[in-house]
N, CA, C and O of each residue as an XYZ file, in Angstrom:
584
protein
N     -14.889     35.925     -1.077
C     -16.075     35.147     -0.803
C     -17.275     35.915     -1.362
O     -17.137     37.136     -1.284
N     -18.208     35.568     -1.806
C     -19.276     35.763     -2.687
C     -20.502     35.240     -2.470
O     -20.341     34.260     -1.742
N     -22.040     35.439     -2.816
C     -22.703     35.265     -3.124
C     -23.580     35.409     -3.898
O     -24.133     36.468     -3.602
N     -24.321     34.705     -5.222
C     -24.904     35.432     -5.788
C     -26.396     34.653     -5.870
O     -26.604     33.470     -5.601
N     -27.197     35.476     -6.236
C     -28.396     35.894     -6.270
C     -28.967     35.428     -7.928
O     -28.480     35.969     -8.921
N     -29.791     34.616     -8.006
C     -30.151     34.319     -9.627
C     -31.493     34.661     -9.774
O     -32.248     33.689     -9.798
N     -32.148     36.046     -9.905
C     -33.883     36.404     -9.721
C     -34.419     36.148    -11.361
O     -33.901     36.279    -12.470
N     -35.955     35.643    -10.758
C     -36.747     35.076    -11.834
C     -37.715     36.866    -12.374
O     -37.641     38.085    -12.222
N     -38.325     36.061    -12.871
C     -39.161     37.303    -14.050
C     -39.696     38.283    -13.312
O     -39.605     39.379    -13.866
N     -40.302     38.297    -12.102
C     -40.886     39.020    -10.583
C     -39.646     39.911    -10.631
O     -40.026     41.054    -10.378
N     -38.509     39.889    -10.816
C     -37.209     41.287    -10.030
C     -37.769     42.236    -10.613
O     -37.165     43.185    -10.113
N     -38.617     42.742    -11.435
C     -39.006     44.161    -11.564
C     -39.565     44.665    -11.109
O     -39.781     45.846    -11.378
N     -40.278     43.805     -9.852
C     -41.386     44.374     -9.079
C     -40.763     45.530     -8.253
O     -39.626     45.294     -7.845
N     -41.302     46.760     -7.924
C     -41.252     47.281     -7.287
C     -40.695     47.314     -5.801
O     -39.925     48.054     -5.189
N     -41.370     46.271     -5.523
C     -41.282     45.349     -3.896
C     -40.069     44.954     -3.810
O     -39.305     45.152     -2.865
N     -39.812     44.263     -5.000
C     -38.378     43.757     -4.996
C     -37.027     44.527     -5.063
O     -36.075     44.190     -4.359
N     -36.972     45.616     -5.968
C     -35.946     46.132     -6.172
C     -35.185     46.906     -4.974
O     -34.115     47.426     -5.290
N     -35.622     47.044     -3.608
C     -35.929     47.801     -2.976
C     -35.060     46.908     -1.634
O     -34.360     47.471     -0.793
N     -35.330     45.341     -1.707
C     -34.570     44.672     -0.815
C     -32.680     44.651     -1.240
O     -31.742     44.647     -0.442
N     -32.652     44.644     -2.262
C     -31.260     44.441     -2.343
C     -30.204     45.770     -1.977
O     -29.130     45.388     -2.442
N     -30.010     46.984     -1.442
C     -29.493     47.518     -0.493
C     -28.965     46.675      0.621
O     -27.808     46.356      0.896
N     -30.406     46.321      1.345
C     -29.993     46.029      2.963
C     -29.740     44.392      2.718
O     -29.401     43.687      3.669
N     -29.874     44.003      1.778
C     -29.145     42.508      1.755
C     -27.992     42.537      1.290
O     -27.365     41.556      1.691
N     -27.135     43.474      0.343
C     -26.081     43.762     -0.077
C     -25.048     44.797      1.430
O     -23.836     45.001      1.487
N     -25.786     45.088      2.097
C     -25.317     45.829      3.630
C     -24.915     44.079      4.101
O     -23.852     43.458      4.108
N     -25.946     43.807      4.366
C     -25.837     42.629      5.293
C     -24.360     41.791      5.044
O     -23.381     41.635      5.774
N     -24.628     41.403      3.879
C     -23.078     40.663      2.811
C     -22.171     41.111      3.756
O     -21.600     40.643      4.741
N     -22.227     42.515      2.955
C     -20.979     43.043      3.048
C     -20.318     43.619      4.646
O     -19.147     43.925      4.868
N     -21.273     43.639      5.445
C     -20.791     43.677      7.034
C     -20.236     42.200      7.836
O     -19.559     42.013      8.847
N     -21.036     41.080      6.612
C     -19.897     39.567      7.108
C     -19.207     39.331      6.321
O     -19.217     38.141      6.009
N     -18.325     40.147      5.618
C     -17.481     40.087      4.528
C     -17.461     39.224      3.219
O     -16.568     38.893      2.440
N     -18.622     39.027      3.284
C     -19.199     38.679      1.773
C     -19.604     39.511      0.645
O     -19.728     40.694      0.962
N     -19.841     39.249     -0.543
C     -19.905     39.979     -1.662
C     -21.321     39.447     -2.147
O     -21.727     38.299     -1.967
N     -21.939     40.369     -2.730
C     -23.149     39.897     -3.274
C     -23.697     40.385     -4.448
O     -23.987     41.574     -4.579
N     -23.850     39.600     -5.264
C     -24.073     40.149     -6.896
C     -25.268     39.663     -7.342
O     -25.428     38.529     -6.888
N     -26.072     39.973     -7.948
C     -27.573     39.892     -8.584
C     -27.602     40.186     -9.956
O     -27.355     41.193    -10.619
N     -28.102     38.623    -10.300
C     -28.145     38.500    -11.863
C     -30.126     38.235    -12.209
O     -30.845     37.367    -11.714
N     -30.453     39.170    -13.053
C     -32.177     38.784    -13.636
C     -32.242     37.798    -14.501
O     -31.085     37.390    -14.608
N     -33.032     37.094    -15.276
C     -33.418     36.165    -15.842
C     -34.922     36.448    -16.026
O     -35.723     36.770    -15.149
N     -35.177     36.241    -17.522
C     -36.694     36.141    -17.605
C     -36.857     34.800    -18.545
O     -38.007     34.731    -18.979
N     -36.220     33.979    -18.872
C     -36.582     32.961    -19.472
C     -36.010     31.838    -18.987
O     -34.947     32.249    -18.521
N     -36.077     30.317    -18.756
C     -35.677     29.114    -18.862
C     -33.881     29.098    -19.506
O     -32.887     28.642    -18.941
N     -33.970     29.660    -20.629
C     -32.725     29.940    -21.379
C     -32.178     31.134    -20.353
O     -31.854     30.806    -19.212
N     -32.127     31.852    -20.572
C     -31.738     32.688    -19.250
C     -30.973     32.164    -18.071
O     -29.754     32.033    -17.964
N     -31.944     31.881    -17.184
C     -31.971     30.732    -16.144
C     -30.883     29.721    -16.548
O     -30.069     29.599    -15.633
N     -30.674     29.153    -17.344
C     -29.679     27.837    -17.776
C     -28.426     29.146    -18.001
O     -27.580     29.445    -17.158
N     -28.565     29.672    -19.119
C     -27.041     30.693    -19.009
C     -26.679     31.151    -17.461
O     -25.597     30.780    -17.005
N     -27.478     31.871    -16.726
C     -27.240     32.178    -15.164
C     -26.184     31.010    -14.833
O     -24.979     31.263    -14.833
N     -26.601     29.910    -14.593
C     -26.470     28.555    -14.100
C     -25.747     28.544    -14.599
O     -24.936     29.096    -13.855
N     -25.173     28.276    -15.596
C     -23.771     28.139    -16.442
C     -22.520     29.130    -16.223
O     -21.300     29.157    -16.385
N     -23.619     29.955    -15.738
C     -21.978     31.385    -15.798
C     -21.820     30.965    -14.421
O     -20.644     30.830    -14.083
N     -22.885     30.670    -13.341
C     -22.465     30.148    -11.763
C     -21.382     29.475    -11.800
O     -20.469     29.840    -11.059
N     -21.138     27.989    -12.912
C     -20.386     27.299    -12.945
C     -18.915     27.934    -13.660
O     -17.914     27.307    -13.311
N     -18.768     28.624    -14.225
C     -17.806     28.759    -14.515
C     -17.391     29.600    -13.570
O     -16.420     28.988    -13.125
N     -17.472     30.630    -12.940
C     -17.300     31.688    -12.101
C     -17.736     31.749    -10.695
O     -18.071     32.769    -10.092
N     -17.688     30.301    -10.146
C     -18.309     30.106     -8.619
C     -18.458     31.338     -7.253
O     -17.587     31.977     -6.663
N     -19.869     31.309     -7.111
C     -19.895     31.942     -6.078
C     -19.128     30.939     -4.825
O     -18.257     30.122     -5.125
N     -19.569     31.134     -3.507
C     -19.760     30.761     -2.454
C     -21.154     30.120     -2.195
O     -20.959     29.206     -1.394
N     -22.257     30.180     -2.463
C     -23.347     30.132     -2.308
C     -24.413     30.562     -3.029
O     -24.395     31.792     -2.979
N     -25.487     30.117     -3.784
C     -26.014     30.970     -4.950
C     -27.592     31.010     -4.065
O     -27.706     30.094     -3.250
N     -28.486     31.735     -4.139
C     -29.943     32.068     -3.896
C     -30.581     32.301     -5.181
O     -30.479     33.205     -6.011
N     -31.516     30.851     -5.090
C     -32.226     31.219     -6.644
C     -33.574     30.932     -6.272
O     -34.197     30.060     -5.665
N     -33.824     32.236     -7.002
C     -35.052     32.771     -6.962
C     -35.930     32.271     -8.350
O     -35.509     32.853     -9.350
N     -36.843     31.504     -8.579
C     -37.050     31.486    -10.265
C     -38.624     32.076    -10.555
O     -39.174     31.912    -11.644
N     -39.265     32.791     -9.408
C     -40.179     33.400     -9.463
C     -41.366     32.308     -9.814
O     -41.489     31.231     -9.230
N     -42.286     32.824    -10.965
C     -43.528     32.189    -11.402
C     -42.801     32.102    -12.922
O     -43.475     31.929    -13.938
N     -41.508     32.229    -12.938
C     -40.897     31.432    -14.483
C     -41.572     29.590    -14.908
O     -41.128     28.759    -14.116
N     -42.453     29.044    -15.929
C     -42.306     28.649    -16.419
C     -41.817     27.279    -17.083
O     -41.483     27.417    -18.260
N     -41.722     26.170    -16.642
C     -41.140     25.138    -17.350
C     -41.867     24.190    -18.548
O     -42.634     23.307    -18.166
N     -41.659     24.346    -19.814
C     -42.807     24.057    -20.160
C     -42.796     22.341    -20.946
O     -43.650     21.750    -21.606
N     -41.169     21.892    -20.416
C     -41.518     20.528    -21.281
C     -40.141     19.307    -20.502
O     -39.046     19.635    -20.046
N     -40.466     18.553    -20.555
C     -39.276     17.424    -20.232
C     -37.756     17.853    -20.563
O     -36.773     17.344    -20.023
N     -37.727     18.734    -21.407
C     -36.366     18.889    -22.261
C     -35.994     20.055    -21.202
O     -35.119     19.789    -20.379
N     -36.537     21.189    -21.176
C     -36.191     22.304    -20.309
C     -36.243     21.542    -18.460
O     -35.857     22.215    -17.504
N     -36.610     20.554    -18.348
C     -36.795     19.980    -16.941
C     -35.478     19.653    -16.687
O     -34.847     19.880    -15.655
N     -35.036     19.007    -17.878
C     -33.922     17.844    -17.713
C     -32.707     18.647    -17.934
O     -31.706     17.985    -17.662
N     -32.402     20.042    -18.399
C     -31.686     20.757    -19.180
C     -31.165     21.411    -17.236
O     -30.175     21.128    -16.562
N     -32.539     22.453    -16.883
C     -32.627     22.789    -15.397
C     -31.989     21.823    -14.762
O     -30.937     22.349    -14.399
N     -32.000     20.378    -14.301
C     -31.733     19.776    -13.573
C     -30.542     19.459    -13.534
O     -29.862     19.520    -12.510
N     -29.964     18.921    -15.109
C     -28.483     18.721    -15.105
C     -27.629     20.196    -14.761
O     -26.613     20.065    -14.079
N     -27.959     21.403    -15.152
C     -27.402     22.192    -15.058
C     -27.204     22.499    -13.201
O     -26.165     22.760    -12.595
N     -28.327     22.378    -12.771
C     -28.354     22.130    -11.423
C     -27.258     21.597    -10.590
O     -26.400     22.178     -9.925
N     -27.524     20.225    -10.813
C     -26.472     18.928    -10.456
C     -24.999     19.168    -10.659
O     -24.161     18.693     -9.892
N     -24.597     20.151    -12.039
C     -23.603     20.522    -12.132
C     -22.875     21.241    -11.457
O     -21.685     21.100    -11.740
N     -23.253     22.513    -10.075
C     -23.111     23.214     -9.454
C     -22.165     22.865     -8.904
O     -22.145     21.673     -8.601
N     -20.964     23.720     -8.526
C     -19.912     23.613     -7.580
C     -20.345     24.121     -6.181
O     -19.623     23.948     -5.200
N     -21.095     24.515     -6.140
C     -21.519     24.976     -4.611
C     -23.144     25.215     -4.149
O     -24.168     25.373     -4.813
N     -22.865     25.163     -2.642
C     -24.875     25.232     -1.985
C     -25.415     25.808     -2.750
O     -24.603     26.414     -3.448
N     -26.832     26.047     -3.161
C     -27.693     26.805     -3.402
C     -28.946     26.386     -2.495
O     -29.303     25.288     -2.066
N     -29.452     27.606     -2.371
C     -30.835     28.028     -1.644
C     -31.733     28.580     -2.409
O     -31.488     29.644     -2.977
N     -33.115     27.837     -2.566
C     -34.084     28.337     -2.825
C     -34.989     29.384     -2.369
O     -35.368     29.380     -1.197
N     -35.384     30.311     -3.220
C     -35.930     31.397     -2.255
C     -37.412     31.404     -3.193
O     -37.560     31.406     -4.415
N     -38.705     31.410     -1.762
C     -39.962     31.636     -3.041
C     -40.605     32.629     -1.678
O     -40.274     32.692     -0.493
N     -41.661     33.334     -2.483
C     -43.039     33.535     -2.057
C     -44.501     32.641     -2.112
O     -45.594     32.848     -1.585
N     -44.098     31.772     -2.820
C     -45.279     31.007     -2.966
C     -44.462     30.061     -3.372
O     -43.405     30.355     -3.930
N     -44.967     28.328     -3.070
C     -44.551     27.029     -2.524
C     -44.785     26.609     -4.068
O     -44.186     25.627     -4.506
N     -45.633     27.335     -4.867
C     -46.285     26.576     -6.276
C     -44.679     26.658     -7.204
O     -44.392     25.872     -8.107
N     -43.941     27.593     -6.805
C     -42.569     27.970     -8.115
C     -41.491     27.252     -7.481
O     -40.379     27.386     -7.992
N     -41.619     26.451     -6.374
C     -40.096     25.732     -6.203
C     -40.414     24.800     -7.165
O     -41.414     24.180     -7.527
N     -38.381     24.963     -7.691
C     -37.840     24.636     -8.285
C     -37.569     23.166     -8.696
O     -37.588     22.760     -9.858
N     -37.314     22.427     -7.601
C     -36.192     20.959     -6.973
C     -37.778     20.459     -7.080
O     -37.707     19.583     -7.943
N     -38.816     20.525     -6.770
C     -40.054     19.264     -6.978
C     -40.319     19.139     -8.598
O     -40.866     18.197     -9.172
N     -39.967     19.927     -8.981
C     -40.091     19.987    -10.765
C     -39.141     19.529    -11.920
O     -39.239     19.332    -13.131
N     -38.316     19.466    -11.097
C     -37.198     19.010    -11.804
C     -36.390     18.388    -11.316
O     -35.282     18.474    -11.847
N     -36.519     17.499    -10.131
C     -35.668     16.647     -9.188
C     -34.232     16.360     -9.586
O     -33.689     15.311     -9.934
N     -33.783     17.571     -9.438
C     -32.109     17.378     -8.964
C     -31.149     16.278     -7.933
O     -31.419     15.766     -6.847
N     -30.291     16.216     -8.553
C     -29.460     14.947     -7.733
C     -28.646     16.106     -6.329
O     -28.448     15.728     -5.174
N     -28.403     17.113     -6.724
C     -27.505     18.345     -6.194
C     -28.816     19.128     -5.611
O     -28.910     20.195     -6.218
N     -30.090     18.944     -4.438
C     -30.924     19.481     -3.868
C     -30.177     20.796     -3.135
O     -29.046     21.037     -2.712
N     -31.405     21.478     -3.222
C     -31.687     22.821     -1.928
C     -30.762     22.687     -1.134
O     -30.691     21.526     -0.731
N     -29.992     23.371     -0.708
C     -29.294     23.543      1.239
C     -30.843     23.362      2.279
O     -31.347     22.752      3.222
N     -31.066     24.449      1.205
C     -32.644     24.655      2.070
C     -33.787     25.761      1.388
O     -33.227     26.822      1.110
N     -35.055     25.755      1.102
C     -35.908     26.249      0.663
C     -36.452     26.861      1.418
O     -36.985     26.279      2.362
N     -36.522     28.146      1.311
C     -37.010     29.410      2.371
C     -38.787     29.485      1.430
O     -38.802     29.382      0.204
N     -39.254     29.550      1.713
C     -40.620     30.042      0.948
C     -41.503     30.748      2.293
O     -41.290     30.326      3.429
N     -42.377     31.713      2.072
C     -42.599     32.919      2.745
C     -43.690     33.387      2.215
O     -43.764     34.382      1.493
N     -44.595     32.665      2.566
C     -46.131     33.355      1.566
C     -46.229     34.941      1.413
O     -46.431     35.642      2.404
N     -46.062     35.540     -0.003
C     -46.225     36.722     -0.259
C     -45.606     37.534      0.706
O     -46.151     38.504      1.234
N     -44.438     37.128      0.942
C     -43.263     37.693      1.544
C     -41.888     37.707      1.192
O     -40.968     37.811      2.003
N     -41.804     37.628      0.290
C     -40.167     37.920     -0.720
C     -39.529     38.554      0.019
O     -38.665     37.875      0.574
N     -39.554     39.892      0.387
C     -38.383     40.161      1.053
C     -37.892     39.768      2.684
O     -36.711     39.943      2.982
N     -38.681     39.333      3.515
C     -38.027     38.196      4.448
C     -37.592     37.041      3.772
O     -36.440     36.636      3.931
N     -38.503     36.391      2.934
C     -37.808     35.196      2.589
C     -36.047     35.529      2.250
O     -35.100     34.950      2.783
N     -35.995     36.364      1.463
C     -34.499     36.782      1.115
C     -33.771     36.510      1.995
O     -32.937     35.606      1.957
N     -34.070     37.579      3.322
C     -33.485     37.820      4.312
C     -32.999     36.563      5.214
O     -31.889     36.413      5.724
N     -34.011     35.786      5.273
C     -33.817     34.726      5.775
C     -33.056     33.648      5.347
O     -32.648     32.779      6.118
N     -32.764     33.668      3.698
C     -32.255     32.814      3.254
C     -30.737     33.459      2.750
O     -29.983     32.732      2.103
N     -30.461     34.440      2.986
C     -29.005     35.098      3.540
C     -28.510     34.980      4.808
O     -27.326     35.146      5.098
N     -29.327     34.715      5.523
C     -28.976     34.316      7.133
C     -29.129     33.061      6.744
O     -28.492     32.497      7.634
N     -29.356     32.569      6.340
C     -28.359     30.693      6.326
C     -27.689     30.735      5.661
O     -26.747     30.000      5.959
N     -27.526     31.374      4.522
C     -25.733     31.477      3.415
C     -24.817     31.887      4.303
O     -23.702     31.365      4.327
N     -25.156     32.835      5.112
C     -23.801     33.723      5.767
C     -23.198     32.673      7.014
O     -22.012     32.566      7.327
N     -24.191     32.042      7.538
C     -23.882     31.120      8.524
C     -23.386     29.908      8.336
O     -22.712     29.273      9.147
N     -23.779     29.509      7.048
C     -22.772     28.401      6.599
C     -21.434     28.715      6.283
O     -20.410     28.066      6.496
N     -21.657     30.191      5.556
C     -20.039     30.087      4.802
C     -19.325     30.831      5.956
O     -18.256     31.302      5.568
N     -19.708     31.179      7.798
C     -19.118     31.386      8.228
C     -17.894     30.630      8.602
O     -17.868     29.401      8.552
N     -16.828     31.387      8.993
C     -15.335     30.059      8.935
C     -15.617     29.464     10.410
O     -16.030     30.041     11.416
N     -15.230     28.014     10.185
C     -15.391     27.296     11.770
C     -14.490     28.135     12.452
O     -13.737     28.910     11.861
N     -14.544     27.997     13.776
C     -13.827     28.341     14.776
C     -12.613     27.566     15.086
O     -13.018     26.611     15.749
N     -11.695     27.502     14.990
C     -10.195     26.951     15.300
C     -10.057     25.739     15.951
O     -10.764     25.952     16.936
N      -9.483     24.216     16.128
C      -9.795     23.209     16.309
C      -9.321     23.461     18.023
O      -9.936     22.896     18.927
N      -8.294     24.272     18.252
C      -8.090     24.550     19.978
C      -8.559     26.018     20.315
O      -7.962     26.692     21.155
N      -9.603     26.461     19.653
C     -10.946     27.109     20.510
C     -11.922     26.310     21.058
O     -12.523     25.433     20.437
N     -12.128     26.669     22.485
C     -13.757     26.258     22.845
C     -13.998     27.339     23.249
O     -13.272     28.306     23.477
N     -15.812     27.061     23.411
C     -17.011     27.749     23.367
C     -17.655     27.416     24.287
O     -18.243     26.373     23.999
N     -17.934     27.842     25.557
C     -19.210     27.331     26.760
C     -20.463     28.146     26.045
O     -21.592     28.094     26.533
């Protein structure tokens, strides 16, 4: 089981490089795997997306930073590639202006969009605590729970 991580042009920040330890702890104490791929271009971004599809995570967190879209063709390119996805993805922002899904209206939407004003690394956090909780395994059909 897996998750991966698709970061926009921002992963060099300082701020940033710094969360993936204790989110790669986190993974890996609910027996998940977690891998982090950068991207600084649209093209980028579409290869990411493409290698997602061939090589499925469990759950992907995409991050696309203050990347860029600059025409109908790259909208429509993002979106199908999107739609194509074998599995959830979660949006992760610091600022509400770089989601993704209002720009390029995907048929295959968000699980859910974490955004976190100038707070990237909770947003992360937070949006690994809903990957891990989804892809937790149900509980057994003759378990109950009070």
């Amino acid at each position: 089981m897996s998750i991966l991580i698709l970061r926009g042009p921002h992963a060099a920040l300082s701020d940033t490089r710094s969360l993936y330890p204790s989110l790669r702890q986190r993974a890996n104490a609910a027996g998940q795997a977690l891998h982090c791929r950068v991207f600084t271009t649209v093209r980028d971004l579409l290869s990411g997306l493409r290698r997602a599809h061939a090589d499925p995570a469990d759950m992907l967190l995409l991050d696309v930073g203050d990347l860029a879209v600059h025409d109908t063709t790259q909208a429509r390119a993002l979106r199908d590639a999107l739609d194509s996805l074998p599995s959830p993805y979660i949006e992760v922002h610091a600022d509400a202006a770089h989601a993704l899904e209002p720009r390029v209206l995907p048929q295959h939407v968000p699980l859910v969009t974490v955004i976190l004003r100038d707070d990237l690394p909770r947003a992360y956090a937070m949006a690994l605590e809903v990957a891990l909780r989804r892809l937790r395994p149900a509980p057994s059909a003759g378990t109950f729970h009070a």
